[in-house]
Amino acid sequence: MGGGFWRDLGALCRSAGLAGPVKRVRRRAAEYVAVYGHVVAPIVDSVLNDPGLREHVDRSLRAAGTKVSFLIEAYATMAGVPFRVDLAVLGGAVARLYDDLLDEYGSEDLAGRLSALFEGGSFSPRNDVERLLGDLYREVERRLDRGRDDPIFTALTAVHEYQTRSRGQSDPEISAVTLMEITEAKGGSAVVVLFALTRPAMSDGEVTLIREIGGVLQLLDDYQDVVLDRQAGIETAAVRGEVTLSDICRRFRVMKRPLAEHYGRIRPFSAVLYAILWIAFLRLHWPGLGVGRSPASTPFGVLMRPGDNLTQKAGQRRRRD
């Protein structure tokens, strides 16, 4: 990797005020895992009867809920709003399950049925995994207890729209403009939903700012999945070589000023971004990092293990038809 990445990452590190790993990672991860065990795991156990499927889904959702909680708590600290770890682990689990359902389990009409669910209507699941998504989502709604006019639901509708459109990324002829539009809008709206779990009635100005952050985070997610996406025939800017880790790092640096102007302090959030970038870099050079460890064995193992999709193990991905 070129020296530009190291300069940009070093600058991000200095802006975060860190000289070493993020403090208290193990303790916070243990707390998130414990809350997952009280809030999400009982719903998984009650819905999934197949022991093998239940174990695999539980492992995937636990890792997702724990990792997302770090990001949401960092945002809550930066924004000066209360952090709800129950909603954070639920939000991470729902996001993981939703994404994988559309990619792996989804029937042709799943997108329409999920639209009805997200718009406050009824949902008719076709299998146990769909039923699990419906039950977890309803639990989020119950704990959130907000009116349908809250911006979180508008953002959720946008996530679903662009997630559905992302199926077009299996077309090798998809234009770079359309590809970037889908990527940034999907990631941007998804992060608005996650952060809005802690912020009722998020302002339009903050929604715009968070969308920009989410778009960059989606590029980073695509960067980490570049090998799997290439194997599966999924087009991303990272697969095409149009975005590098150095580019993503620079985009995060550009975000520093508007974040500071809006929130006044950015250190908790920038620290987590720094950690995410480092993990991405480590996985680039050591693809097997974390593979083979049970994420249930230690909270730190949850963080370092690549996230398993629901129907495959880390390092595999089914090709889209």
mmCIF file of C-alpha atoms in Angstrom:
data_model
loop_
_atom_site.group_PDB
_atom_site.id
_atom_site.type_symbol
_atom_site.label_atom_id
_atom_site.label_comp_id
_atom_site.label_asym_id
_atom_site.label_seq_id
_atom_site.Cartn_x
_atom_site.Cartn_y
_atom_site.Cartn_z
ATOM 1 C CA MET A 1 0.000 0.000 0.000
ATOM 2 C CA GLY A 2 1.282 3.462 -0.903
ATOM 3 C CA GLY A 3 2.576 6.068 1.494
ATOM 4 C CA GLY A 4 -0.488 8.221 0.878
ATOM 5 C CA PHE A 5 -2.651 5.883 2.896
ATOM 6 C CA TRP A 6 -0.269 5.972 5.843
ATOM 7 C CA ARG A 7 -0.147 9.781 5.796
ATOM 8 C CA ASP A 8 -3.935 10.062 5.641
ATOM 9 C CA LEU A 9 -4.508 7.434 8.303
ATOM 10 C CA GLY A 10 -1.882 9.010 10.527
ATOM 11 C CA ALA A 11 -3.601 12.376 10.182
ATOM 12 C CA LEU A 12 -6.936 10.796 11.079
ATOM 13 C CA CYS A 13 -5.298 9.163 14.090
ATOM 14 C CA ARG A 14 -3.929 12.507 15.276
ATOM 15 C CA SER A 15 -7.304 14.179 14.772
ATOM 16 C CA ALA A 16 -8.844 11.455 16.940
ATOM 17 C CA GLY A 17 -6.323 12.164 19.687
ATOM 18 C CA LEU A 18 -5.255 8.521 19.867
ATOM 19 C CA ALA A 19 -1.828 6.937 20.004
ATOM 20 C CA GLY A 20 -3.020 3.382 20.548
ATOM 21 C CA PRO A 21 -6.114 1.150 20.409
ATOM 22 C CA VAL A 22 -9.500 2.488 21.417
ATOM 23 C CA LYS A 23 -9.787 2.351 25.207
ATOM 24 C CA ARG A 24 -12.274 0.144 26.991
ATOM 25 C CA VAL A 25 -13.045 -1.869 23.867
ATOM 26 C CA ARG A 26 -13.187 -5.223 25.640
ATOM 27 C CA ARG A 27 -15.392 -3.979 28.468
ATOM 28 C CA ARG A 28 -17.826 -2.202 26.167
ATOM 29 C CA ALA A 29 -17.993 -5.182 23.814
ATOM 30 C CA ALA A 30 -18.794 -7.433 26.787
ATOM 31 C CA GLU A 31 -21.616 -5.091 27.800
ATOM 32 C CA TYR A 32 -23.055 -5.072 24.287
ATOM 33 C CA VAL A 33 -22.876 -8.865 24.063
ATOM 34 C CA ALA A 34 -24.634 -9.171 27.424
ATOM 35 C CA VAL A 35 -27.470 -6.870 26.338
ATOM 36 C CA TYR A 36 -27.773 -8.803 23.084
ATOM 37 C CA GLY A 37 -28.227 -11.938 25.189
ATOM 38 C CA HIS A 38 -31.118 -10.348 27.079
ATOM 39 C CA VAL A 39 -32.831 -8.507 24.221
ATOM 40 C CA VAL A 40 -32.187 -10.246 20.878
ATOM 41 C CA ALA A 41 -31.185 -13.838 21.668
ATOM 42 C CA PRO A 42 -34.539 -14.787 23.297
ATOM 43 C CA ILE A 43 -36.392 -13.706 20.147
ATOM 44 C CA VAL A 44 -34.010 -15.729 17.965
ATOM 45 C CA ASP A 45 -34.477 -18.766 20.206
ATOM 46 C CA SER A 46 -38.261 -18.471 20.140
ATOM 47 C CA VAL A 47 -38.543 -18.209 16.351
ATOM 48 C CA LEU A 48 -35.874 -20.523 14.913
ATOM 49 C CA ASN A 49 -36.427 -24.203 15.637
ATOM 50 C CA ASP A 50 -33.546 -25.653 13.619
ATOM 51 C CA PRO A 51 -30.511 -25.820 15.964
ATOM 52 C CA GLY A 52 -27.921 -25.360 13.229
ATOM 53 C CA LEU A 53 -29.691 -22.395 11.657
ATOM 54 C CA ARG A 54 -30.361 -20.873 15.058
ATOM 55 C CA GLU A 55 -26.685 -21.089 16.040
ATOM 56 C CA HIS A 56 -25.477 -19.571 12.779
ATOM 57 C CA VAL A 57 -28.032 -16.735 12.788
ATOM 58 C CA ASP A 58 -27.340 -15.984 16.446
ATOM 59 C CA ARG A 59 -23.606 -15.780 15.761
ATOM 60 C CA SER A 60 -24.112 -13.429 12.819
ATOM 61 C CA LEU A 61 -26.560 -11.137 14.605
ATOM 62 C CA ARG A 62 -24.489 -11.000 17.788
ATOM 63 C CA ALA A 63 -21.451 -9.806 15.843
ATOM 64 C CA ALA A 64 -23.492 -7.244 13.906
ATOM 65 C CA GLY A 65 -25.249 -5.884 16.978
ATOM 66 C CA THR A 66 -21.977 -5.538 18.882
ATOM 67 C CA LYS A 67 -20.071 -3.797 16.093
ATOM 68 C CA VAL A 68 -22.883 -1.373 15.261
ATOM 69 C CA SER A 69 -23.257 -0.485 18.946
ATOM 70 C CA PHE A 70 -19.743 0.965 19.022
ATOM 71 C CA LEU A 71 -20.601 3.270 16.130
ATOM 72 C CA ILE A 72 -23.974 4.335 17.550
ATOM 73 C CA GLU A 73 -22.576 5.014 21.016
ATOM 74 C CA ALA A 74 -19.765 7.089 19.512
ATOM 75 C CA TYR A 75 -22.354 9.143 17.629
ATOM 76 C CA ALA A 76 -24.509 9.558 20.754
ATOM 77 C CA THR A 77 -21.510 10.810 22.733
ATOM 78 C CA MET A 78 -20.533 13.232 19.971
ATOM 79 C CA ALA A 79 -24.116 14.492 19.627
ATOM 80 C CA GLY A 80 -24.710 14.694 23.385
ATOM 81 C CA VAL A 81 -27.796 12.464 23.353
ATOM 82 C CA PRO A 82 -28.627 9.434 25.548
ATOM 83 C CA PHE A 83 -27.367 6.078 24.289
ATOM 84 C CA ARG A 84 -29.801 3.127 24.280
ATOM 85 C CA VAL A 85 -27.763 -0.044 24.019
ATOM 86 C CA ASP A 86 -30.924 -2.155 23.702
ATOM 87 C CA LEU A 87 -31.943 -0.250 20.568
ATOM 88 C CA ALA A 88 -28.376 -0.313 19.256
ATOM 89 C CA VAL A 89 -27.993 -4.105 19.389
ATOM 90 C CA LEU A 90 -31.495 -4.533 17.996
ATOM 91 C CA GLY A 91 -30.768 -2.089 15.190
ATOM 92 C CA GLY A 92 -27.558 -3.881 14.250
ATOM 93 C CA ALA A 93 -29.298 -7.253 14.271
ATOM 94 C CA VAL A 94 -32.198 -6.027 12.128
ATOM 95 C CA ALA A 95 -29.811 -4.380 9.649
ATOM 96 C CA ARG A 96 -27.796 -7.582 9.249
ATOM 97 C CA LEU A 97 -30.855 -9.789 8.912
ATOM 98 C CA TYR A 98 -32.593 -7.444 6.476
ATOM 99 C CA ASP A 99 -29.568 -7.145 4.226
ATOM 100 C CA ASP A 100 -29.026 -10.886 4.071
ATOM 101 C CA LEU A 101 -32.698 -11.690 3.563
ATOM 102 C CA LEU A 102 -32.830 -9.578 0.425
ATOM 103 C CA ASP A 103 -29.568 -11.075 -0.870
ATOM 104 C CA GLU A 104 -30.041 -14.716 0.062
ATOM 105 C CA TYR A 105 -33.463 -15.751 1.330
ATOM 106 C CA GLY A 106 -35.736 -13.340 -0.439
ATOM 107 C CA SER A 107 -38.545 -14.439 -2.720
ATOM 108 C CA GLU A 108 -39.460 -12.218 -5.654
ATOM 109 C CA ASP A 109 -42.188 -10.437 -3.695
ATOM 110 C CA LEU A 110 -40.178 -9.980 -0.496
ATOM 111 C CA ALA A 111 -39.366 -6.346 -1.266
ATOM 112 C CA GLY A 112 -43.063 -5.504 -1.542
ATOM 113 C CA ARG A 113 -43.953 -7.322 1.663
ATOM 114 C CA LEU A 114 -41.151 -5.569 3.531
ATOM 115 C CA SER A 115 -42.351 -2.220 2.193
ATOM 116 C CA ALA A 116 -45.690 -2.891 3.857
ATOM 117 C CA LEU A 117 -43.940 -3.762 7.129
ATOM 118 C CA PHE A 118 -41.809 -0.616 7.125
ATOM 119 C CA GLU A 119 -44.831 1.547 6.300
ATOM 120 C CA GLY A 120 -46.607 0.320 9.412
ATOM 121 C CA GLY A 121 -48.743 -2.354 7.757
ATOM 122 C CA SER A 122 -48.974 -6.099 8.146
ATOM 123 C CA PHE A 123 -46.232 -8.567 7.208
ATOM 124 C CA SER A 124 -46.773 -12.148 6.092
ATOM 125 C CA PRO A 125 -43.518 -14.103 6.514
ATOM 126 C CA ARG A 126 -42.858 -17.073 4.232
ATOM 127 C CA ASN A 127 -40.221 -18.773 6.417
ATOM 128 C CA ASP A 128 -38.757 -18.647 9.905
ATOM 129 C CA VAL A 129 -36.002 -16.196 8.991
ATOM 130 C CA GLU A 130 -38.531 -13.734 7.588
ATOM 131 C CA ARG A 131 -40.617 -14.235 10.724
ATOM 132 C CA LEU A 132 -37.569 -13.430 12.822
ATOM 133 C CA LEU A 133 -37.015 -10.175 10.940
ATOM 134 C CA GLY A 134 -40.635 -9.176 11.480
ATOM 135 C CA ASP A 135 -40.477 -9.938 15.217
ATOM 136 C CA LEU A 136 -37.177 -8.069 15.702
ATOM 137 C CA TYR A 137 -38.447 -5.060 13.762
ATOM 138 C CA ARG A 138 -41.664 -4.922 15.790
ATOM 139 C CA GLU A 139 -39.553 -5.038 18.954
ATOM 140 C CA VAL A 140 -37.591 -2.011 17.716
ATOM 141 C CA GLU A 141 -40.853 -0.169 17.018
ATOM 142 C CA ARG A 142 -42.192 -1.046 20.471
ATOM 143 C CA ARG A 143 -39.102 0.168 22.302
ATOM 144 C CA LEU A 144 -38.755 3.240 20.082
ATOM 145 C CA ASP A 145 -42.383 4.310 20.615
ATOM 146 C CA ARG A 146 -42.433 7.147 18.055
ATOM 147 C CA GLY A 147 -44.990 8.481 15.624
ATOM 148 C CA ARG A 148 -44.781 7.655 11.937
ATOM 149 C CA ASP A 149 -43.780 11.263 11.184
ATOM 150 C CA ASP A 150 -40.373 10.781 12.830
ATOM 151 C CA PRO A 151 -37.488 11.097 10.289
ATOM 152 C CA ILE A 152 -36.308 7.582 11.119
ATOM 153 C CA PHE A 153 -39.187 6.104 9.128
ATOM 154 C CA THR A 154 -38.536 8.325 6.103
ATOM 155 C CA ALA A 155 -34.905 7.200 6.151
ATOM 156 C CA LEU A 156 -35.983 3.568 6.512
ATOM 157 C CA THR A 157 -38.158 3.864 3.397
ATOM 158 C CA ALA A 158 -35.169 5.292 1.504
ATOM 159 C CA VAL A 159 -32.925 2.451 2.695
ATOM 160 C CA HIS A 160 -35.400 -0.080 1.374
ATOM 161 C CA GLU A 161 -35.760 1.720 -1.948
ATOM 162 C CA TYR A 162 -32.035 1.802 -2.624
ATOM 163 C CA GLN A 163 -31.402 -1.645 -1.195
ATOM 164 C CA THR A 164 -33.933 -2.967 -3.702
ATOM 165 C CA ARG A 165 -32.276 -0.974 -6.485
ATOM 166 C CA SER A 166 -28.894 -2.409 -5.490
ATOM 167 C CA ARG A 167 -29.877 -5.661 -7.170
ATOM 168 C CA GLY A 168 -28.926 -3.823 -10.340
ATOM 169 C CA GLN A 169 -25.321 -4.058 -9.196
ATOM 170 C CA SER A 170 -25.230 -7.535 -10.724
ATOM 171 C CA ASP A 171 -25.247 -5.826 -14.143
ATOM 172 C CA PRO A 172 -21.635 -5.311 -15.300
ATOM 173 C CA GLU A 173 -22.868 -2.458 -17.537
ATOM 174 C CA ILE A 174 -24.236 -0.383 -14.660
ATOM 175 C CA SER A 175 -22.904 3.155 -14.995
ATOM 176 C CA ALA A 176 -20.456 4.624 -12.502
ATOM 177 C CA VAL A 177 -22.906 7.453 -11.769
ATOM 178 C CA THR A 178 -25.789 5.089 -10.979
ATOM 179 C CA LEU A 179 -23.520 2.835 -8.953
ATOM 180 C CA MET A 180 -22.295 5.712 -6.791
ATOM 181 C CA GLU A 181 -25.829 7.052 -6.376
ATOM 182 C CA ILE A 182 -27.066 3.708 -5.073
ATOM 183 C CA THR A 183 -24.025 3.211 -2.848
ATOM 184 C CA GLU A 184 -24.109 6.615 -1.178
ATOM 185 C CA ALA A 185 -27.893 6.771 -0.816
ATOM 186 C CA LYS A 186 -28.179 3.256 0.581
ATOM 187 C CA GLY A 187 -25.372 3.721 3.082
ATOM 188 C CA GLY A 188 -26.375 7.268 3.953
ATOM 189 C CA SER A 189 -29.988 6.417 4.734
ATOM 190 C CA ALA A 190 -28.988 3.294 6.660
ATOM 191 C CA VAL A 191 -26.728 5.275 9.003
ATOM 192 C CA VAL A 192 -29.447 7.898 9.482
ATOM 193 C CA VAL A 193 -31.748 5.102 10.658
ATOM 194 C CA LEU A 194 -29.141 3.697 13.053
ATOM 195 C CA PHE A 195 -28.204 7.077 14.553
ATOM 196 C CA ALA A 196 -31.837 8.203 14.744
ATOM 197 C CA LEU A 197 -32.426 5.318 17.162
ATOM 198 C CA THR A 198 -30.877 7.631 19.756
ATOM 199 C CA ARG A 199 -32.121 10.979 18.362
ATOM 200 C CA PRO A 200 -35.893 11.582 18.122
ATOM 201 C CA ALA A 201 -36.933 14.160 15.502
ATOM 202 C CA MET A 202 -33.488 14.505 13.943
ATOM 203 C CA SER A 203 -33.226 17.850 12.138
ATOM 204 C CA ASP A 204 -32.985 18.127 8.347
ATOM 205 C CA GLY A 205 -29.486 19.597 8.630
ATOM 206 C CA GLU A 206 -28.247 16.704 10.726
ATOM 207 C CA VAL A 207 -29.901 14.172 8.419
ATOM 208 C CA THR A 208 -27.940 15.648 5.511
ATOM 209 C CA LEU A 209 -24.677 15.478 7.440
ATOM 210 C CA ILE A 210 -25.233 11.899 8.599
ATOM 211 C CA ARG A 211 -26.113 10.816 5.062
ATOM 212 C CA GLU A 212 -22.690 11.969 3.916
ATOM 213 C CA ILE A 213 -21.014 9.965 6.679
ATOM 214 C CA GLY A 214 -23.101 6.903 5.839
ATOM 215 C CA GLY A 215 -22.168 7.114 2.173
ATOM 216 C CA VAL A 216 -18.479 6.954 3.059
ATOM 217 C CA LEU A 217 -19.082 4.093 5.494
ATOM 218 C CA GLN A 218 -20.836 2.177 2.697
ATOM 219 C CA LEU A 219 -17.794 2.684 0.468
ATOM 220 C CA LEU A 220 -15.643 1.285 3.280
ATOM 221 C CA ASP A 221 -17.969 -1.687 3.671
ATOM 222 C CA ASP A 222 -17.750 -2.349 -0.069
ATOM 223 C CA TYR A 223 -13.974 -2.031 0.091
ATOM 224 C CA GLN A 224 -13.785 -4.720 2.778
ATOM 225 C CA ASP A 225 -16.036 -6.999 0.695
ATOM 226 C CA VAL A 226 -14.222 -6.471 -2.603
ATOM 227 C CA VAL A 227 -12.980 -10.072 -2.950
ATOM 228 C CA LEU A 228 -16.369 -11.568 -2.084
ATOM 229 C CA ASP A 229 -18.251 -9.135 -4.321
ATOM 230 C CA ARG A 230 -15.942 -9.825 -7.251
ATOM 231 C CA GLN A 231 -16.494 -13.560 -6.840
ATOM 232 C CA ALA A 232 -20.259 -13.041 -6.663
ATOM 233 C CA GLY A 233 -20.428 -10.797 -9.723
ATOM 234 C CA ILE A 234 -21.488 -7.728 -7.727
ATOM 235 C CA GLU A 235 -20.359 -4.372 -9.096
ATOM 236 C CA THR A 236 -19.040 -1.789 -6.624
ATOM 237 C CA ALA A 237 -16.688 1.153 -6.970
ATOM 238 C CA ALA A 238 -14.144 -0.844 -4.969
ATOM 239 C CA VAL A 239 -14.450 -3.869 -7.279
ATOM 240 C CA ARG A 240 -13.841 -1.593 -10.254
ATOM 241 C CA GLY A 241 -10.835 0.029 -8.598
ATOM 242 C CA GLU A 242 -12.534 3.423 -8.587
ATOM 243 C CA VAL A 243 -12.228 3.772 -4.786
ATOM 244 C CA THR A 244 -9.230 2.857 -2.623
ATOM 245 C CA LEU A 245 -8.741 2.809 1.131
ATOM 246 C CA SER A 246 -6.706 6.018 0.788
ATOM 247 C CA ASP A 247 -9.672 7.669 -0.948
ATOM 248 C CA ILE A 248 -11.988 6.601 1.863
ATOM 249 C CA CYS A 249 -9.565 7.840 4.489
ATOM 250 C CA ARG A 250 -9.365 11.234 2.794
ATOM 251 C CA ARG A 251 -13.156 11.447 2.657
ATOM 252 C CA PHE A 252 -13.310 10.895 6.404
ATOM 253 C CA ARG A 253 -10.744 13.657 6.889
ATOM 254 C CA VAL A 254 -12.858 16.035 4.802
ATOM 255 C CA MET A 255 -15.822 15.244 7.082
ATOM 256 C CA LYS A 256 -13.897 16.470 10.141
ATOM 257 C CA ARG A 257 -14.696 20.161 9.691
ATOM 258 C CA PRO A 258 -18.486 19.921 9.139
ATOM 259 C CA LEU A 259 -18.735 17.457 12.039
ATOM 260 C CA ALA A 260 -16.846 19.801 14.347
ATOM 261 C CA GLU A 261 -18.930 22.773 13.234
ATOM 262 C CA HIS A 262 -22.183 20.920 13.884
ATOM 263 C CA TYR A 263 -21.383 19.038 17.103
ATOM 264 C CA GLY A 264 -18.489 20.976 18.587
ATOM 265 C CA ARG A 265 -16.558 17.793 19.395
ATOM 266 C CA ILE A 266 -15.795 14.792 17.241
ATOM 267 C CA ARG A 267 -13.193 12.769 19.160
ATOM 268 C CA PRO A 268 -15.387 9.817 20.249
ATOM 269 C CA PHE A 269 -16.753 9.383 16.749
ATOM 270 C CA SER A 270 -13.484 9.930 14.902
ATOM 271 C CA ALA A 271 -11.843 7.378 17.226
ATOM 272 C CA VAL A 272 -14.280 4.697 16.108
ATOM 273 C CA LEU A 273 -13.769 5.615 12.446
ATOM 274 C CA TYR A 274 -10.028 5.304 13.026
ATOM 275 C CA ALA A 275 -10.493 1.827 14.508
ATOM 276 C CA ILE A 276 -12.727 0.748 11.614
ATOM 277 C CA LEU A 277 -10.129 1.895 9.091
ATOM 278 C CA TRP A 278 -7.376 0.026 10.901
ATOM 279 C CA ILE A 279 -9.392 -3.195 10.968
ATOM 280 C CA ALA A 280 -10.052 -2.778 7.229
ATOM 281 C CA PHE A 281 -6.339 -2.325 6.610
ATOM 282 C CA LEU A 282 -5.427 -5.369 8.708
ATOM 283 C CA ARG A 283 -7.940 -7.547 6.864
ATOM 284 C CA LEU A 284 -6.518 -6.394 3.538
ATOM 285 C CA HIS A 285 -3.099 -7.770 4.486
ATOM 286 C CA TRP A 286 -4.296 -10.707 6.633
ATOM 287 C CA PRO A 287 -7.551 -11.959 5.061
ATOM 288 C CA GLY A 288 -7.789 -14.816 7.574
ATOM 289 C CA LEU A 289 -7.826 -12.454 10.545
ATOM 290 C CA GLY A 290 -10.469 -13.675 13.003
ATOM 291 C CA VAL A 291 -11.585 -16.618 10.856
ATOM 292 C CA GLY A 292 -11.931 -19.812 12.817
ATOM 293 C CA ARG A 293 -12.554 -18.139 16.163
ATOM 294 C CA SER A 294 -15.956 -18.485 17.739
ATOM 295 C CA PRO A 295 -17.343 -14.975 18.210
ATOM 296 C CA ALA A 296 -19.120 -16.249 21.299
ATOM 297 C CA SER A 297 -15.808 -17.132 22.932
ATOM 298 C CA THR A 298 -14.689 -13.575 23.732
ATOM 299 C CA PRO A 299 -16.217 -10.133 23.134
ATOM 300 C CA PHE A 300 -13.032 -9.055 21.359
ATOM 301 C CA GLY A 301 -13.388 -12.040 19.021
ATOM 302 C CA VAL A 302 -16.782 -10.685 18.013
ATOM 303 C CA LEU A 303 -15.116 -7.513 16.794
ATOM 304 C CA MET A 304 -12.229 -9.090 14.923
ATOM 305 C CA ARG A 305 -14.102 -11.907 13.194
ATOM 306 C CA PRO A 306 -15.402 -11.160 9.679
ATOM 307 C CA GLY A 307 -19.194 -11.073 9.788
ATOM 308 C CA ASP A 308 -20.855 -14.271 8.599
ATOM 309 C CA ASN A 309 -23.821 -13.895 6.310
ATOM 310 C CA LEU A 310 -26.823 -15.963 7.251
ATOM 311 C CA THR A 311 -26.452 -18.596 4.573
ATOM 312 C CA GLN A 312 -22.693 -18.810 4.317
ATOM 313 C CA LYS A 313 -19.573 -18.650 6.396
ATOM 314 C CA ALA A 314 -17.040 -15.843 6.339
ATOM 315 C CA GLY A 315 -15.090 -15.822 3.107
ATOM 316 C CA GLN A 316 -17.928 -17.105 0.936
ATOM 317 C CA ARG A 317 -20.733 -15.456 -0.996
ATOM 318 C CA ARG A 318 -23.263 -16.829 -3.421
ATOM 319 C CA ARG A 319 -23.195 -15.381 -6.915
ATOM 320 C CA ARG A 320 -26.249 -13.309 -7.748
ATOM 321 C CA ASP A 321 -28.308 -14.513 -10.668
#
